[in-house]
Amino acid sequence: MFGFRPRFRNWRDEERYSRFSFWFILIIAAGMCVLTISRVIHEKRISGREKRAALQEFANDYVKRRQIEDRHENCFRYNYHGATRGKPEFFDRKEYRSCLHTGPEEWLRKKREKRISEKKQWDDLQNAIK
């Protein structure tokens, strides 16, 4: 129904084919699980390292440390991009620290405003060329 299934001469060949298919799918699924788990562990390791570095800046300021604890997850998610086929892994440490200090909502607002102004400048340049 969903793929190639050969005709078999006897029941032993069919059983052998079924066993092979089962183990092949099982190995592929296990490999995908291992890759996913290793990627999550890698992200958590980077996240923990960056959080510790940010907290060390404010060793005695407990209010700021609490803010960093609260903001860390969102700021890390906004600034970390895992590797894909076309792009390597990327983490913007400067923007991450900026996000921690200003807060995720304010940081996103400023980033959107900056992107809009850059787009407007680009559009103005394109219109000037025409």
PDB file of C-alpha atoms in Angstrom:
ATOM      1  CA  MET A   1       0.000   0.000   0.000  1.00  0.00           C
ATOM      2  CA  PHE A   2       2.647   2.568   1.032  1.00  0.00           C
ATOM      3  CA  GLY A   3       5.728   1.274  -0.660  1.00  0.00           C
ATOM      4  CA  PHE A   4       7.497  -1.474  -2.479  1.00  0.00           C
ATOM      5  CA  ARG A   5       6.609  -4.967  -1.348  1.00  0.00           C
ATOM      6  CA  PRO A   6       8.102  -7.776  -3.392  1.00  0.00           C
ATOM      7  CA  ARG A   7       6.431 -11.061  -4.201  1.00  0.00           C
ATOM      8  CA  PHE A   8       7.770 -13.947  -2.180  1.00  0.00           C
ATOM      9  CA  ARG A   9       8.356 -17.555  -3.205  1.00  0.00           C
ATOM     10  CA  ASN A  10       7.470 -18.961   0.203  1.00  0.00           C
ATOM     11  CA  TRP A  11       6.469 -17.935   3.701  1.00  0.00           C
ATOM     12  CA  ARG A  12      10.063 -17.957   4.997  1.00  0.00           C
ATOM     13  CA  ASP A  13      11.085 -15.213   2.590  1.00  0.00           C
ATOM     14  CA  GLU A  14       8.104 -13.119   3.650  1.00  0.00           C
ATOM     15  CA  GLU A  15       8.964 -13.615   7.320  1.00  0.00           C
ATOM     16  CA  ARG A  16      12.602 -12.699   6.689  1.00  0.00           C
ATOM     17  CA  TYR A  17      11.513  -9.545   4.843  1.00  0.00           C
ATOM     18  CA  SER A  18       9.173  -8.574   7.702  1.00  0.00           C
ATOM     19  CA  ARG A  19      11.888  -9.042  10.311  1.00  0.00           C
ATOM     20  CA  PHE A  20      14.366  -7.045   8.266  1.00  0.00           C
ATOM     21  CA  SER A  21      11.831  -4.215   7.816  1.00  0.00           C
ATOM     22  CA  PHE A  22      11.027  -4.165  11.528  1.00  0.00           C
ATOM     23  CA  TRP A  23      14.675  -3.975  12.602  1.00  0.00           C
ATOM     24  CA  PHE A  24      15.507  -1.388   9.948  1.00  0.00           C
ATOM     25  CA  ILE A  25      12.712   0.918  11.122  1.00  0.00           C
ATOM     26  CA  LEU A  26      13.655   0.328  14.754  1.00  0.00           C
ATOM     27  CA  ILE A  27      17.308   1.240  14.120  1.00  0.00           C
ATOM     28  CA  ILE A  28      16.350   4.387  12.202  1.00  0.00           C
ATOM     29  CA  ALA A  29      13.966   5.475  15.001  1.00  0.00           C
ATOM     30  CA  ALA A  30      16.615   4.831  17.671  1.00  0.00           C
ATOM     31  CA  GLY A  31      19.164   6.843  15.678  1.00  0.00           C
ATOM     32  CA  MET A  32      16.788   9.777  15.400  1.00  0.00           C
ATOM     33  CA  CYS A  33      16.122   9.638  19.150  1.00  0.00           C
ATOM     34  CA  VAL A  34      19.857   9.660  19.892  1.00  0.00           C
ATOM     35  CA  LEU A  35      20.400  12.664  17.590  1.00  0.00           C
ATOM     36  CA  THR A  36      17.527  14.579  19.163  1.00  0.00           C
ATOM     37  CA  ILE A  37      18.680  13.850  22.708  1.00  0.00           C
ATOM     38  CA  SER A  38      22.280  14.823  21.917  1.00  0.00           C
ATOM     39  CA  ARG A  39      21.114  18.138  20.407  1.00  0.00           C
ATOM     40  CA  VAL A  40      19.002  18.943  23.480  1.00  0.00           C
ATOM     41  CA  ILE A  41      21.921  18.115  25.785  1.00  0.00           C
ATOM     42  CA  HIS A  42      24.212  20.346  23.715  1.00  0.00           C
ATOM     43  CA  GLU A  43      21.741  23.263  23.886  1.00  0.00           C
ATOM     44  CA  LYS A  44      21.320  22.836  27.648  1.00  0.00           C
ATOM     45  CA  ARG A  45      25.091  22.797  28.122  1.00  0.00           C
ATOM     46  CA  ILE A  46      25.494  26.072  26.196  1.00  0.00           C
ATOM     47  CA  SER A  47      22.499  27.570  28.001  1.00  0.00           C
ATOM     48  CA  GLY A  48      23.885  26.688  31.432  1.00  0.00           C
ATOM     49  CA  ARG A  49      27.321  28.065  30.587  1.00  0.00           C
ATOM     50  CA  GLU A  50      25.883  31.392  29.426  1.00  0.00           C
ATOM     51  CA  LYS A  51      23.579  31.659  32.430  1.00  0.00           C
ATOM     52  CA  ARG A  52      26.471  31.080  34.859  1.00  0.00           C
ATOM     53  CA  ALA A  53      28.569  33.697  33.064  1.00  0.00           C
ATOM     54  CA  ALA A  54      25.744  36.240  33.245  1.00  0.00           C
ATOM     55  CA  LEU A  55      25.106  35.518  36.935  1.00  0.00           C
ATOM     56  CA  GLN A  56      28.790  35.939  37.825  1.00  0.00           C
ATOM     57  CA  GLU A  57      28.619  39.587  36.744  1.00  0.00           C
ATOM     58  CA  PHE A  58      26.140  40.283  39.547  1.00  0.00           C
ATOM     59  CA  ALA A  59      27.514  38.186  42.375  1.00  0.00           C
ATOM     60  CA  ASN A  60      26.136  40.430  45.155  1.00  0.00           C
ATOM     61  CA  ASP A  61      23.083  41.997  43.500  1.00  0.00           C
ATOM     62  CA  TYR A  62      20.329  39.509  44.335  1.00  0.00           C
ATOM     63  CA  VAL A  63      17.570  41.483  42.581  1.00  0.00           C
ATOM     64  CA  LYS A  64      19.467  41.496  39.290  1.00  0.00           C
ATOM     65  CA  ARG A  65      20.338  37.817  39.698  1.00  0.00           C
ATOM     66  CA  ARG A  66      16.636  36.996  40.131  1.00  0.00           C
ATOM     67  CA  GLN A  67      15.791  38.982  37.003  1.00  0.00           C
ATOM     68  CA  ILE A  68      18.419  37.059  35.062  1.00  0.00           C
ATOM     69  CA  GLU A  69      17.013  33.771  36.368  1.00  0.00           C
ATOM     70  CA  ASP A  70      13.534  34.782  35.181  1.00  0.00           C
ATOM     71  CA  ARG A  71      14.614  36.118  31.786  1.00  0.00           C
ATOM     72  CA  HIS A  72      17.286  33.573  30.873  1.00  0.00           C
ATOM     73  CA  GLU A  73      15.117  30.972  29.131  1.00  0.00           C
ATOM     74  CA  ASN A  74      13.373  33.394  26.774  1.00  0.00           C
ATOM     75  CA  CYS A  75      16.509  35.394  26.004  1.00  0.00           C
ATOM     76  CA  PHE A  76      18.502  32.248  25.260  1.00  0.00           C
ATOM     77  CA  ARG A  77      15.755  30.930  22.981  1.00  0.00           C
ATOM     78  CA  TYR A  78      15.653  34.234  21.058  1.00  0.00           C
ATOM     79  CA  ASN A  79      19.424  34.352  20.500  1.00  0.00           C
ATOM     80  CA  TYR A  80      20.435  30.711  19.959  1.00  0.00           C
ATOM     81  CA  HIS A  81      19.976  29.095  16.574  1.00  0.00           C
ATOM     82  CA  GLY A  82      20.957  25.474  16.170  1.00  0.00           C
ATOM     83  CA  ALA A  83      22.747  24.153  13.130  1.00  0.00           C
ATOM     84  CA  THR A  84      20.643  23.333  10.081  1.00  0.00           C
ATOM     85  CA  ARG A  85      21.577  22.131   6.619  1.00  0.00           C
ATOM     86  CA  GLY A  86      22.359  25.573   5.278  1.00  0.00           C
ATOM     87  CA  LYS A  87      23.441  27.400   8.427  1.00  0.00           C
ATOM     88  CA  PRO A  88      25.918  26.647  11.201  1.00  0.00           C
ATOM     89  CA  GLU A  89      25.120  26.913  14.888  1.00  0.00           C
ATOM     90  CA  PHE A  90      24.895  30.531  16.035  1.00  0.00           C
ATOM     91  CA  PHE A  91      24.641  32.213  19.429  1.00  0.00           C
ATOM     92  CA  ASP A  92      24.638  36.012  19.720  1.00  0.00           C
ATOM     93  CA  ARG A  93      26.159  36.627  23.156  1.00  0.00           C
ATOM     94  CA  LYS A  94      25.972  40.416  22.916  1.00  0.00           C
ATOM     95  CA  GLU A  95      22.244  40.401  22.113  1.00  0.00           C
ATOM     96  CA  TYR A  96      21.637  37.749  24.778  1.00  0.00           C
ATOM     97  CA  ARG A  97      23.191  39.964  27.452  1.00  0.00           C
ATOM     98  CA  SER A  98      21.243  42.953  26.146  1.00  0.00           C
ATOM     99  CA  CYS A  99      18.027  40.924  26.385  1.00  0.00           C
ATOM    100  CA  LEU A 100      18.855  39.892  29.963  1.00  0.00           C
ATOM    101  CA  HIS A 101      19.377  43.495  31.041  1.00  0.00           C
ATOM    102  CA  THR A 102      16.366  45.071  29.305  1.00  0.00           C
ATOM    103  CA  GLY A 103      13.905  42.189  29.461  1.00  0.00           C
ATOM    104  CA  PRO A 104      12.625  40.025  26.595  1.00  0.00           C
ATOM    105  CA  GLU A 105       9.562  42.150  25.749  1.00  0.00           C
ATOM    106  CA  GLU A 106      11.490  45.427  25.579  1.00  0.00           C
ATOM    107  CA  TRP A 107      14.349  43.767  23.712  1.00  0.00           C
ATOM    108  CA  LEU A 108      11.974  42.329  21.092  1.00  0.00           C
ATOM    109  CA  ARG A 109      10.272  45.708  20.681  1.00  0.00           C
ATOM    110  CA  LYS A 110      13.611  47.449  20.072  1.00  0.00           C
ATOM    111  CA  LYS A 111      14.713  44.734  17.662  1.00  0.00           C
ATOM    112  CA  ARG A 112      11.476  45.015  15.674  1.00  0.00           C
ATOM    113  CA  GLU A 113      11.798  48.808  15.517  1.00  0.00           C
ATOM    114  CA  LYS A 114      15.387  48.466  14.311  1.00  0.00           C
ATOM    115  CA  ARG A 115      14.346  45.945  11.649  1.00  0.00           C
ATOM    116  CA  ILE A 116      11.520  48.229  10.475  1.00  0.00           C
ATOM    117  CA  SER A 117      13.837  51.253  10.226  1.00  0.00           C
ATOM    118  CA  GLU A 118      16.424  49.207   8.294  1.00  0.00           C
ATOM    119  CA  LYS A 119      13.716  47.981   5.920  1.00  0.00           C
ATOM    120  CA  LYS A 120      12.492  51.551   5.437  1.00  0.00           C
ATOM    121  CA  GLN A 121      16.030  52.732   4.651  1.00  0.00           C
ATOM    122  CA  TRP A 122      16.442  49.880   2.186  1.00  0.00           C
ATOM    123  CA  ASP A 123      13.121  50.703   0.506  1.00  0.00           C
ATOM    124  CA  ASP A 124      14.094  54.384   0.295  1.00  0.00           C
ATOM    125  CA  LEU A 125      17.393  53.394  -1.304  1.00  0.00           C
ATOM    126  CA  GLN A 126      15.598  51.152  -3.806  1.00  0.00           C
ATOM    127  CA  ASN A 127      13.167  53.947  -4.680  1.00  0.00           C
ATOM    128  CA  ALA A 128      16.037  56.420  -5.124  1.00  0.00           C
ATOM    129  CA  ILE A 129      17.729  54.060  -7.594  1.00  0.00           C
ATOM    130  CA  LYS A 130      14.577  53.804  -9.736  1.00  0.00           C
TER     131      LYS A 130
END
